[in-house]
GROMACS .gro file of C-alpha atoms in nm:
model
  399
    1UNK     CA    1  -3.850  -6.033  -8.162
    2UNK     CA    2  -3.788  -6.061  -7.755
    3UNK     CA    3  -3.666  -5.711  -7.646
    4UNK     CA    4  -3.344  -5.784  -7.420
    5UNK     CA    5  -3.317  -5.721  -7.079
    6UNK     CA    6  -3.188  -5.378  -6.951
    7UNK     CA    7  -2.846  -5.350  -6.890
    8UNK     CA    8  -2.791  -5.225  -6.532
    9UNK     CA    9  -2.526  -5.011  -6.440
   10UNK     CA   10  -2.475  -4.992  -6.044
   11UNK     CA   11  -2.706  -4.721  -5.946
   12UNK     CA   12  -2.844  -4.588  -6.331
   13UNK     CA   13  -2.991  -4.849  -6.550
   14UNK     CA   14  -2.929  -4.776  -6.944
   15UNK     CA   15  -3.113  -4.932  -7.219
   16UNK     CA   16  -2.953  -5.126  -7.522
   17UNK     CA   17  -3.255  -5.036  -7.748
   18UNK     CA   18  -3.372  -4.698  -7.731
   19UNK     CA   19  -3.758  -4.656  -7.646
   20UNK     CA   20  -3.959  -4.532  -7.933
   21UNK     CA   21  -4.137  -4.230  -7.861
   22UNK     CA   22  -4.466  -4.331  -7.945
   23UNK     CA   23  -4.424  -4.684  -7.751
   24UNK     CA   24  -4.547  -4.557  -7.418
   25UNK     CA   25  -4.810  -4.327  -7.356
   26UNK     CA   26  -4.641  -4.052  -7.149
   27UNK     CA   27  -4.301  -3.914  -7.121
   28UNK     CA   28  -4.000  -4.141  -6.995
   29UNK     CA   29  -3.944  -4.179  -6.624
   30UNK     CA   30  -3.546  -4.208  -6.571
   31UNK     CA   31  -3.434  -4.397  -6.270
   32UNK     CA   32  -3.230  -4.137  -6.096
   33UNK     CA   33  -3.308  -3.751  -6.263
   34UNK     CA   34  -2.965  -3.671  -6.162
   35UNK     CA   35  -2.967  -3.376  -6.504
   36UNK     CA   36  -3.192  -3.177  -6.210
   37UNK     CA   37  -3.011  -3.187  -5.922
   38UNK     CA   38  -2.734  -3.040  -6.164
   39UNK     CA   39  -2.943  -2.799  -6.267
   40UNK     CA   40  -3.054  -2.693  -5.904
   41UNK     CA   41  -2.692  -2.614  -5.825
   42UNK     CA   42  -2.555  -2.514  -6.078
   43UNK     CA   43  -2.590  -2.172  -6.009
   44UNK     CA   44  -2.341  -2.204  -5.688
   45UNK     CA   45  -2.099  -2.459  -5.880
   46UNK     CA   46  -1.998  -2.328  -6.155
   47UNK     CA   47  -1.856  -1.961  -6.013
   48UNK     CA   48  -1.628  -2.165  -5.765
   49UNK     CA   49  -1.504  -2.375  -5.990
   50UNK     CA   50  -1.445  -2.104  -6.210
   51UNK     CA   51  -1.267  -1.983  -5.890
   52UNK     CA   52  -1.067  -2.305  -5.881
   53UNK     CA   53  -0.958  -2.319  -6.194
   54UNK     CA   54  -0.795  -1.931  -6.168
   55UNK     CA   55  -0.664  -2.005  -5.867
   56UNK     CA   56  -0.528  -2.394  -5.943
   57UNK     CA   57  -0.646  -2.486  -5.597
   58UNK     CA   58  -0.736  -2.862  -5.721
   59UNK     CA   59  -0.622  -3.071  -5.457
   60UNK     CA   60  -0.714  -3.043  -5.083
   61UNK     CA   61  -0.738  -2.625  -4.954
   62UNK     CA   62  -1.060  -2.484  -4.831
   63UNK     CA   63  -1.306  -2.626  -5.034
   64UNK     CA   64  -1.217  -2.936  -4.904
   65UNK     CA   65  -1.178  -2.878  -4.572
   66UNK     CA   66  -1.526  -2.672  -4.550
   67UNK     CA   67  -1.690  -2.987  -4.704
   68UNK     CA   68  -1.529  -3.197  -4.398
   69UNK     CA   69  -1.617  -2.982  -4.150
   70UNK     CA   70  -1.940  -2.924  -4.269
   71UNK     CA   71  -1.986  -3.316  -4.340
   72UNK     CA   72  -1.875  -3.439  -3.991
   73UNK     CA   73  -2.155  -3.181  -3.845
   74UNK     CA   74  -2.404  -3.327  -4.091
   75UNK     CA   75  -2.321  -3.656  -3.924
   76UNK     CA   76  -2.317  -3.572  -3.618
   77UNK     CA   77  -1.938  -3.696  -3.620
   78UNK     CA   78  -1.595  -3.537  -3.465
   79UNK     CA   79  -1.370  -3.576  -3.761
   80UNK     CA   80  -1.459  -3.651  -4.167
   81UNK     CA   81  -1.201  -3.712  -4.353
   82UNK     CA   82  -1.263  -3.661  -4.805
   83UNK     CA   83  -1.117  -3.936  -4.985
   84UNK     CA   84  -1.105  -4.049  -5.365
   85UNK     CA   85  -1.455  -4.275  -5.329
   86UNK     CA   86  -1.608  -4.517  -5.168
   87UNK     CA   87  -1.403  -4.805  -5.236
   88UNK     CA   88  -1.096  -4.655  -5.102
   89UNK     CA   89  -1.310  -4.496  -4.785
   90UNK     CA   90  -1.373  -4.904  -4.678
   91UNK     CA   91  -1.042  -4.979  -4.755
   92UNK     CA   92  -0.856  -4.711  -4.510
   93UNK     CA   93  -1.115  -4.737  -4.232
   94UNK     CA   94  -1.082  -5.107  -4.223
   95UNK     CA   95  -0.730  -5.019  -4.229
   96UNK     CA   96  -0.734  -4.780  -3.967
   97UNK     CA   97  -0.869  -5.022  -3.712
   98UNK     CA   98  -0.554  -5.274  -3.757
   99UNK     CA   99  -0.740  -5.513  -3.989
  100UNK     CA  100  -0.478  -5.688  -4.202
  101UNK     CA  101  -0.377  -5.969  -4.431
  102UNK     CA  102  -0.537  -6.301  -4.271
  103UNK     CA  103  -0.821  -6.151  -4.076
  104UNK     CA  104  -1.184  -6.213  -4.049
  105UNK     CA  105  -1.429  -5.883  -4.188
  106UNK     CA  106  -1.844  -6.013  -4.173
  107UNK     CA  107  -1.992  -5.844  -4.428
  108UNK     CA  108  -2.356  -5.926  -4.551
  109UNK     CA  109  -2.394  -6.092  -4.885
  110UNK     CA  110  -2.621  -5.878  -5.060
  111UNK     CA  111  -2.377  -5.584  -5.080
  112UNK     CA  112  -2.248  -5.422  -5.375
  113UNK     CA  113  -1.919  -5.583  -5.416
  114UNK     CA  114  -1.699  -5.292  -5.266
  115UNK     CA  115  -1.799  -5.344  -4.895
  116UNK     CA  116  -1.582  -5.694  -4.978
  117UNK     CA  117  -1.311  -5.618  -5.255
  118UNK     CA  118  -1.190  -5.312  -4.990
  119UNK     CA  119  -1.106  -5.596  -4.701
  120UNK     CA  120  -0.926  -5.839  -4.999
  121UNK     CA  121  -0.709  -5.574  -5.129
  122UNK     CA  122  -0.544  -5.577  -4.813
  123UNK     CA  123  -0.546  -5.972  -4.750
  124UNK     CA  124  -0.844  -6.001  -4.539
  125UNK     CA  125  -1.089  -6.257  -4.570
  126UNK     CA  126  -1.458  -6.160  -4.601
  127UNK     CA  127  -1.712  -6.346  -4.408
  128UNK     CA  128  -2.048  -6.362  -4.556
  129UNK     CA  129  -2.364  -6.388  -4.359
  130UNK     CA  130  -2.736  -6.351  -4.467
  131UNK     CA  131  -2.991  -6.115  -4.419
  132UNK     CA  132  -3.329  -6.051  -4.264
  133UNK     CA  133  -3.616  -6.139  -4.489
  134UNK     CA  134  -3.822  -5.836  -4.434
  135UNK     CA  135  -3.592  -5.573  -4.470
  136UNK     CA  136  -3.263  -5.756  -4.641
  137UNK     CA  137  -2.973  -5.625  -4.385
  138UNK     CA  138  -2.758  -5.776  -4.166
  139UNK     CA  139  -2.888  -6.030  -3.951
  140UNK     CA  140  -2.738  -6.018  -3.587
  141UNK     CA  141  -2.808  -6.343  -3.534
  142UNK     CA  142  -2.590  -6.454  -3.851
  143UNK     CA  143  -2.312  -6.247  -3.727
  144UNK     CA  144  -2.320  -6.380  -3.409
  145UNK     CA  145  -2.272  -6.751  -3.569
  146UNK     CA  146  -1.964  -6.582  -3.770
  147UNK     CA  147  -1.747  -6.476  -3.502
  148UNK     CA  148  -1.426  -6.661  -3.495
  149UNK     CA  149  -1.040  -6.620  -3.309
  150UNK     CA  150  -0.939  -6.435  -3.686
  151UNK     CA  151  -1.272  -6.158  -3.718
  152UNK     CA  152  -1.139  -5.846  -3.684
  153UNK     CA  153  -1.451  -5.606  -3.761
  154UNK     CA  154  -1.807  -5.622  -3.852
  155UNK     CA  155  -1.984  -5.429  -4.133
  156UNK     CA  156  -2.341  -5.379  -4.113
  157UNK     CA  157  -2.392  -5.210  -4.409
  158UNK     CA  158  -2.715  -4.967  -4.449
  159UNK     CA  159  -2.863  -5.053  -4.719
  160UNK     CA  160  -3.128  -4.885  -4.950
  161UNK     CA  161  -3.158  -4.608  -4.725
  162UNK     CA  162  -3.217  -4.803  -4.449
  163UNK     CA  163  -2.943  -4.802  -4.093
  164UNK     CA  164  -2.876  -5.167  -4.073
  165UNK     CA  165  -2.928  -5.277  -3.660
  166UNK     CA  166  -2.643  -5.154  -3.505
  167UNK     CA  167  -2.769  -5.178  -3.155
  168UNK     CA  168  -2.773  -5.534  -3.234
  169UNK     CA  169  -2.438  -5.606  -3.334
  170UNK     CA  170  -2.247  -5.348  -3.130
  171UNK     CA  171  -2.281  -5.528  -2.813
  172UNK     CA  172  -2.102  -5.865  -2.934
  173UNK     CA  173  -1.895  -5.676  -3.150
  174UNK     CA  174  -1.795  -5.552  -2.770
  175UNK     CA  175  -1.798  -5.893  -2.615
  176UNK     CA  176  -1.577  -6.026  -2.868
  177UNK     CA  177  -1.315  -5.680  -2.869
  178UNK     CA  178  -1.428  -5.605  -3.266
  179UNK     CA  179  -1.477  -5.324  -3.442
  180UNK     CA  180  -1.796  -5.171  -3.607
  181UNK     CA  181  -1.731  -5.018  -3.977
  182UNK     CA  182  -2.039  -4.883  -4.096
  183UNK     CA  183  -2.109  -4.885  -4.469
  184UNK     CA  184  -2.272  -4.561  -4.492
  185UNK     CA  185  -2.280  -4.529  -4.901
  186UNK     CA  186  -2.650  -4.549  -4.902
  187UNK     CA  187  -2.796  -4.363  -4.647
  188UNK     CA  188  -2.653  -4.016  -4.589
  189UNK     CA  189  -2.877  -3.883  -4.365
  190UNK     CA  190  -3.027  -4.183  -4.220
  191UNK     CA  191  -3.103  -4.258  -3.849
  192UNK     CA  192  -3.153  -4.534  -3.613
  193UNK     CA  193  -3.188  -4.638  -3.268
  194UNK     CA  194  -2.848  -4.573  -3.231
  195UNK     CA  195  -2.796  -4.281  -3.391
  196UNK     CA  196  -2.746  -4.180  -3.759
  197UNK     CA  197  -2.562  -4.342  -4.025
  198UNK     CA  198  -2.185  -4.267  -4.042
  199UNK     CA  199  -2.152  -4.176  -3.618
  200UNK     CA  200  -2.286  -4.495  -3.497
  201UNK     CA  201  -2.006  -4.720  -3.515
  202UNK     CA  202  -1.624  -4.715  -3.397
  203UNK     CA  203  -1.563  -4.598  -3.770
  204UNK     CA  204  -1.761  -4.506  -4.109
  205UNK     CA  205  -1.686  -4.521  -4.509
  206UNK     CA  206  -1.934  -4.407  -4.735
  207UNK     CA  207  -1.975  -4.322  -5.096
  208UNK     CA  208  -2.029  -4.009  -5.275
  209UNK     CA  209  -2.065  -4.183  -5.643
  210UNK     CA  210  -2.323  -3.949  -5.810
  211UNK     CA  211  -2.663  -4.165  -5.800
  212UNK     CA  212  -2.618  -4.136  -5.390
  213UNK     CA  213  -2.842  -3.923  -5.190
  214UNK     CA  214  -2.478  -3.691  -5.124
  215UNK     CA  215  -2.349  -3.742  -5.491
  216UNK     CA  216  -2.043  -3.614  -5.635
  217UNK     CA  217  -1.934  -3.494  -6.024
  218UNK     CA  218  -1.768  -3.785  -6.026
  219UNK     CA  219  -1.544  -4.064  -5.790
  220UNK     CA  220  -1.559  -3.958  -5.431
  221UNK     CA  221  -1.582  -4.036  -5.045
  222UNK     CA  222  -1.540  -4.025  -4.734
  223UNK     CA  223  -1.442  -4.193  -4.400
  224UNK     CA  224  -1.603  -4.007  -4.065
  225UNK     CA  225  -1.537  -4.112  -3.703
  226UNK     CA  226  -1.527  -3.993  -3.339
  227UNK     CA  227  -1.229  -4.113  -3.262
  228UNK     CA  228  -0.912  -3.930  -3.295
  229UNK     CA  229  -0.670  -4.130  -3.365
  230UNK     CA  230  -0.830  -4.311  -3.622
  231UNK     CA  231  -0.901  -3.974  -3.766
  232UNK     CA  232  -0.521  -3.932  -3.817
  233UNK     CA  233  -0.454  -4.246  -3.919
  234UNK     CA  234  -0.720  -4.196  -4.243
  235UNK     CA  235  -0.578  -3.835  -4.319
  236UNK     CA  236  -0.217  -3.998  -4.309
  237UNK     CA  237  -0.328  -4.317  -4.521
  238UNK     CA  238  -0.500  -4.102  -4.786
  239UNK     CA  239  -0.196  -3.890  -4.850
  240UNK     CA  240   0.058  -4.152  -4.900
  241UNK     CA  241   0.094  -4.232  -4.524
  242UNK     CA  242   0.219  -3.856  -4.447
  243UNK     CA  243   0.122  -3.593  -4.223
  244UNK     CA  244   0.375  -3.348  -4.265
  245UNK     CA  245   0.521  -3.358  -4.652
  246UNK     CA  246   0.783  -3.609  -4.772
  247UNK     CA  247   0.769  -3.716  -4.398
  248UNK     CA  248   0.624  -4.082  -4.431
  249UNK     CA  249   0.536  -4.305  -4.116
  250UNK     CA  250   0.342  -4.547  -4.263
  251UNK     CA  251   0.261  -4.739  -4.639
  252UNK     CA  252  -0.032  -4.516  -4.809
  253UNK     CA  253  -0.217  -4.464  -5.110
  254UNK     CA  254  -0.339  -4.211  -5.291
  255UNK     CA  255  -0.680  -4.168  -5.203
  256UNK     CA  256  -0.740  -3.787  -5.172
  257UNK     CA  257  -1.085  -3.591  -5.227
  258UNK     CA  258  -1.068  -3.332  -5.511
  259UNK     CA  259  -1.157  -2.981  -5.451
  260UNK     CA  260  -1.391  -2.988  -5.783
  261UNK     CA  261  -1.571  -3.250  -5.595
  262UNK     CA  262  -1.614  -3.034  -5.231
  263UNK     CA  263  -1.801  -2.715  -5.460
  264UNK     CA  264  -2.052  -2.997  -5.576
  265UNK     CA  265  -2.011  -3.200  -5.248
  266UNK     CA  266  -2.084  -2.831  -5.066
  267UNK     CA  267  -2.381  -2.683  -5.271
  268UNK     CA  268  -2.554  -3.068  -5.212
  269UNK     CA  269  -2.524  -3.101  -4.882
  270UNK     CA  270  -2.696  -2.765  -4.791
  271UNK     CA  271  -3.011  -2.947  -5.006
  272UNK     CA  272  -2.955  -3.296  -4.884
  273UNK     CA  273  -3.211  -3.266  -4.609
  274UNK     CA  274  -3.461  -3.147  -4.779
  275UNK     CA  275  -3.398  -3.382  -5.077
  276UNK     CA  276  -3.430  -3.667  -4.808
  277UNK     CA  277  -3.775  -3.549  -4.713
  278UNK     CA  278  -3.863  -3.556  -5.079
  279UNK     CA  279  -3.760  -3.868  -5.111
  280UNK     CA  280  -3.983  -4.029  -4.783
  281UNK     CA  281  -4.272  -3.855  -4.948
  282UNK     CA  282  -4.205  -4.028  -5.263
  283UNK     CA  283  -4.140  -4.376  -5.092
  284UNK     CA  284  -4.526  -4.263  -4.911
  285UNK     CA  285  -4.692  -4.222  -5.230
  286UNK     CA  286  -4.547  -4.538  -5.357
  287UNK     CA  287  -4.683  -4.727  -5.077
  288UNK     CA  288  -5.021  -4.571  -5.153
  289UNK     CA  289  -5.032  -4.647  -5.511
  290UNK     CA  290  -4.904  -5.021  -5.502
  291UNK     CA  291  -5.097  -5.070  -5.165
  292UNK     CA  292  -5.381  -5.343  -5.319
  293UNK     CA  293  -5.118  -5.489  -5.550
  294UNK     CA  294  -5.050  -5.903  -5.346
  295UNK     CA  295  -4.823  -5.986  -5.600
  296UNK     CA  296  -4.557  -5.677  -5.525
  297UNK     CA  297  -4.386  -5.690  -5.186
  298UNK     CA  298  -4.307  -5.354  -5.109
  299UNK     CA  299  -4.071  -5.232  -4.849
  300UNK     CA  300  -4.098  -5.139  -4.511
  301UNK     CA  301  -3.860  -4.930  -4.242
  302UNK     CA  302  -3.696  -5.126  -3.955
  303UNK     CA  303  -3.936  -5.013  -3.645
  304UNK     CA  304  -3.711  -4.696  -3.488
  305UNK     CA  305  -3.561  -4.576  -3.813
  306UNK     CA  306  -3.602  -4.299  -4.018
  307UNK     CA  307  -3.502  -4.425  -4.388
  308UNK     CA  308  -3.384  -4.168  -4.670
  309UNK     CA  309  -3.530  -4.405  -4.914
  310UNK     CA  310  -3.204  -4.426  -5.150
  311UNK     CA  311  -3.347  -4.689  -5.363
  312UNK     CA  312  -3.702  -4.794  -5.354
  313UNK     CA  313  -3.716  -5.179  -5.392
  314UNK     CA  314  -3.997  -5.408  -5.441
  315UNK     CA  315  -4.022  -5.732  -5.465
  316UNK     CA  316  -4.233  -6.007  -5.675
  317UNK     CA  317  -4.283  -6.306  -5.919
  318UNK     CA  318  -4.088  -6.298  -6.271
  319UNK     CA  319  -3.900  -5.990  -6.218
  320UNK     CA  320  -3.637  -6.013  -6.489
  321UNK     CA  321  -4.020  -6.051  -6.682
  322UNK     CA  322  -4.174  -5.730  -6.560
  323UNK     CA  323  -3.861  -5.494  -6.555
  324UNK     CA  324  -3.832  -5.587  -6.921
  325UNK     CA  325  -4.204  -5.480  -6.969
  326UNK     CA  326  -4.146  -5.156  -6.791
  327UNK     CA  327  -3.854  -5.051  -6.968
  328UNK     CA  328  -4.025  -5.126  -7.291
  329UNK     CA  329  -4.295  -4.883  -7.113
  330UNK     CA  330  -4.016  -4.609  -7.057
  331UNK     CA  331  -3.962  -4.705  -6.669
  332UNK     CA  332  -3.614  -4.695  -6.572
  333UNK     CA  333  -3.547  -4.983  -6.312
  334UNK     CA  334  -3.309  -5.147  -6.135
  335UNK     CA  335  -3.161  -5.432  -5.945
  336UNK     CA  336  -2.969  -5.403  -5.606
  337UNK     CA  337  -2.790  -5.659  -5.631
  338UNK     CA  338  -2.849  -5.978  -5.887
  339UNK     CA  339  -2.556  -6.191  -5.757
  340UNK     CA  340  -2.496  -6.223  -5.396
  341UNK     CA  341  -2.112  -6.187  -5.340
  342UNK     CA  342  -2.087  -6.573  -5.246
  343UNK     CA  343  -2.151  -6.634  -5.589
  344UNK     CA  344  -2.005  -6.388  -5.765
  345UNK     CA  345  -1.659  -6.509  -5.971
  346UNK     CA  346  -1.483  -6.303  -5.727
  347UNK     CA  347  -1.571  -6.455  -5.436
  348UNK     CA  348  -1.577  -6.840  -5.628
  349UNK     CA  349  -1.195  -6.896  -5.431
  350UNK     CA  350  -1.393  -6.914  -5.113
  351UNK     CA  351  -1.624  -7.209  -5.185
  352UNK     CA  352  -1.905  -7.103  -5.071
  353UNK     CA  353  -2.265  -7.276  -5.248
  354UNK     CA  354  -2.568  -7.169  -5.376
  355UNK     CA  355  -2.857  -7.245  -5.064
  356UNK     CA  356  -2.550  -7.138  -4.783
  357UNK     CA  357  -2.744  -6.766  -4.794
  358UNK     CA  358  -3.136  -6.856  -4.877
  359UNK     CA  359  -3.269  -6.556  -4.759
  360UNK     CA  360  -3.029  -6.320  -4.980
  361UNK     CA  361  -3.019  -6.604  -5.288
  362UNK     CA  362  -3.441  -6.577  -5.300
  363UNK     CA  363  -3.449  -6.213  -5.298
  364UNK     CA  364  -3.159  -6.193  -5.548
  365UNK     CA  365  -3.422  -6.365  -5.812
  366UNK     CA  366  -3.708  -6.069  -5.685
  367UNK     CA  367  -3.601  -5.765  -5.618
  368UNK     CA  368  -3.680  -5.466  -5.866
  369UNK     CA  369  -3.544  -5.084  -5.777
  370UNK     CA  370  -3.842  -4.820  -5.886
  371UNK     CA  371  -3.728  -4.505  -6.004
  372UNK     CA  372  -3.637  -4.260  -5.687
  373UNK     CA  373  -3.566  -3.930  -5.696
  374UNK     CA  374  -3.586  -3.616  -5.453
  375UNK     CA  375  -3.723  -3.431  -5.809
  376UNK     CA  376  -3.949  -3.764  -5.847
  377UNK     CA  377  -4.283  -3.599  -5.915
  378UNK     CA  378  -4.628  -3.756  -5.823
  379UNK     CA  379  -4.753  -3.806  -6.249
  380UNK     CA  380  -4.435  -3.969  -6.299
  381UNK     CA  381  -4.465  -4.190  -6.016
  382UNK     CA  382  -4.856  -4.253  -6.108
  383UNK     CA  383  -4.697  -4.357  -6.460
  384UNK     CA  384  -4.461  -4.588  -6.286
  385UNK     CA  385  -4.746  -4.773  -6.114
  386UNK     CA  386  -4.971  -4.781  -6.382
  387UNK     CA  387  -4.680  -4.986  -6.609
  388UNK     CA  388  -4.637  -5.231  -6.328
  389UNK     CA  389  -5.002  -5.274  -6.324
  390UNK     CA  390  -4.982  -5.345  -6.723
  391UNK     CA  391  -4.703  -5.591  -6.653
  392UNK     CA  392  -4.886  -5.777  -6.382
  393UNK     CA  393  -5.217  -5.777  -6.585
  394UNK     CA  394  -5.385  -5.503  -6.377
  395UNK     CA  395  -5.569  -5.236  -6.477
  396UNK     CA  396  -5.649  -4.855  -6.283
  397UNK     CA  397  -5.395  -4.686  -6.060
  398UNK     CA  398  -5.419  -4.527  -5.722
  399UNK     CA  399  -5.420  -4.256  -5.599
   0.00000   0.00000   0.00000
């Protein structure tokens, strides 16, 4: 009987069918070993929480404002503001720079839904453009064929790791009086030509779900910009559109980072460097090991940037094929993203057709996430490549 496909769950793949233990011939490789990052902090986390709960400091108080302050220096930003995730990060920065219901927001259309859903629950309109073939973000040149009288803000989203060209798009997003939101959820710690991910545009959101490179216990986020006034107008937004208690100046939400998530948020960040590092060395090795395979395309950095290698994505022939194999093999994979957002259900209202995006449609069918992991280690990885040798009908890994 056909083994199904693996379910995929946004950044952690499960399996319907267990793998039999005596199916592959060494131990299974997870996608994301998020049980040792856990285990690295754990040490730290659990005596402040223990802290927290004694003291019932659970919302906002110094954890939280440590992990801003400490975040906004990571960044190389002026202000970071915690918030409840990611979703709600996009939604108050795109807020914050006066987009509203009717206007324009070019996003990219291989982006997990979010970067989109955040502009439509206020009543903007996304605008979806393609993406370069070699490194799937943001074309310029698409964004530049976007611009209309109602675009409001452009999001070049960094994706896999990866700081999308945002000395590219900042000049017309000048010409034309827009703003740049970054979508930072993938690449904490990234840089660029223009600087690293989260300072580089007039605002940032990013993500702090816990199979990020920054990943919380749980739902969190945050927004980070050098620019004051937007600063206040997050911190306001997040808290109900307040500044000072029951004082309200403007229609808020709820959107406010927990201080259970700052202790994790805290103890990560002082490793998130050197995680980063681990993970280049990983995305190294897996260039050297796949390096004679034709049939896998594997990824390359944007000339000037220095990727944190968030997800590690190949592509080649009969994917849904081969990640089936591997996970029969004890591989945890991925894919980032199978639908671009122009055809998503979502999305069908704005009548956009299969062939508009060709560049993110043909990947959509290719693309397969590796395992990656800062506690990735180099038998595991060796494992990895010898399954997708099995799957493509090869034989002997490298070293």
């Amino acid at each position: 009987m056909t083994r199904p496909a693996p379910v995929l769950v946004r950044d952690v793949p499960a399996w319907r069918e267990p793998v039999p233990p005596d199916a592959v011939p060494h131990d299974p490789v997870p996608f994301l070993d998020l049980p040792a990052q856990s285990g690295e902090i754990a040490d730290e986390v659990l005596p402040a929480w223990r802290e927290l709960l004694l003291s019932a400091a659970f919302v906002g108080g110094e954890q939280v404002a440590a992990f801003e302050r400490e975040y906004a220096a990571f960044v190389g930003a002026a202000h970071a503001i915690g918030v409840s995730n990611g979703t709600d990060a996009l939604e108050l920065a795109y807020r914050a720079v006066g987009v509203g219901p009717g206007d324009e927001v070019i996003v990219p259309v291989n982006s997990f839904i979010a970067t989109a859903a955040a502009a439509s629950r206020i009543g903007a309109v996304p605008v979806f453009v393609d993406v370069d073939d070699e490194h799937l973000l943001i074309d310029p040149d698409a964004v530049a064929a976007a611009i209309t009288p109602r675009t409001r803000a452009i999001v070049p989203v960094h994706l896999f790791g990866q700081t999308a060209p945002v000395e590219r798009i900042a000049p017309l997003a000048e010409r034309h009086g827009l703003a740049v939101v970054e979508d930072a959820a993938q690449a904490q710690g990234a840089v660029g030509p223009a600087g690293r991910a989260g300072a580089i545009g007039r605002i940032a959101a990013t993500s702090f779900y816990p199979g990020k490179n920054l990943g919380a216990a749980g739902d969190a986020g945050a927004v980070t910009t050098g620019d004051p006034e937007l600063a206040g107008i997050v911190r306001s937004l997040q808290a109900h559109g307040s500044a000072v208690r029951y004082v309200h100046d403007r229609v808020g939400v709820n959107a406010r980072l927990d201080a259970v998530q700052a202790v994790v948020l805290r103890a990560k960040l002082r490793r998130l460097d050197a995680w980063n590092t681990a993970r280049r060395a990983a995305a190294a090795r897996y260039g050297r090991l796949l390096a004679d395979l034709d049939d896998v395309r594997a990824p390359s950095s944007l000339p000037g940037n220095r990727d944190v290698w968030h997800l590690y994505v190949v592509r080649l022939a009969e994917r849904d094929r081969v990640a089936e194999e591997l996970t029969r093999a004890g591989i945890g994979v991925g894919v980032h993203y199978p639908t671009p957002l122009h055809l998503t259900g979502a999305y069908a209202h704005l009548g956009r057709r299969r062939g508009e995006f060709p560049v993110a449609e043909a990947a959509a069918e290719r693309i397969l996430s590796l395992p990656m992991s800062p506690h990735l280690r180099a038998e595991q990885q060796a494992a990895v490549a010898d399954a997708l040798r099995r799957a493509l009908g090869r034989r002997g890994a490298r070293g």
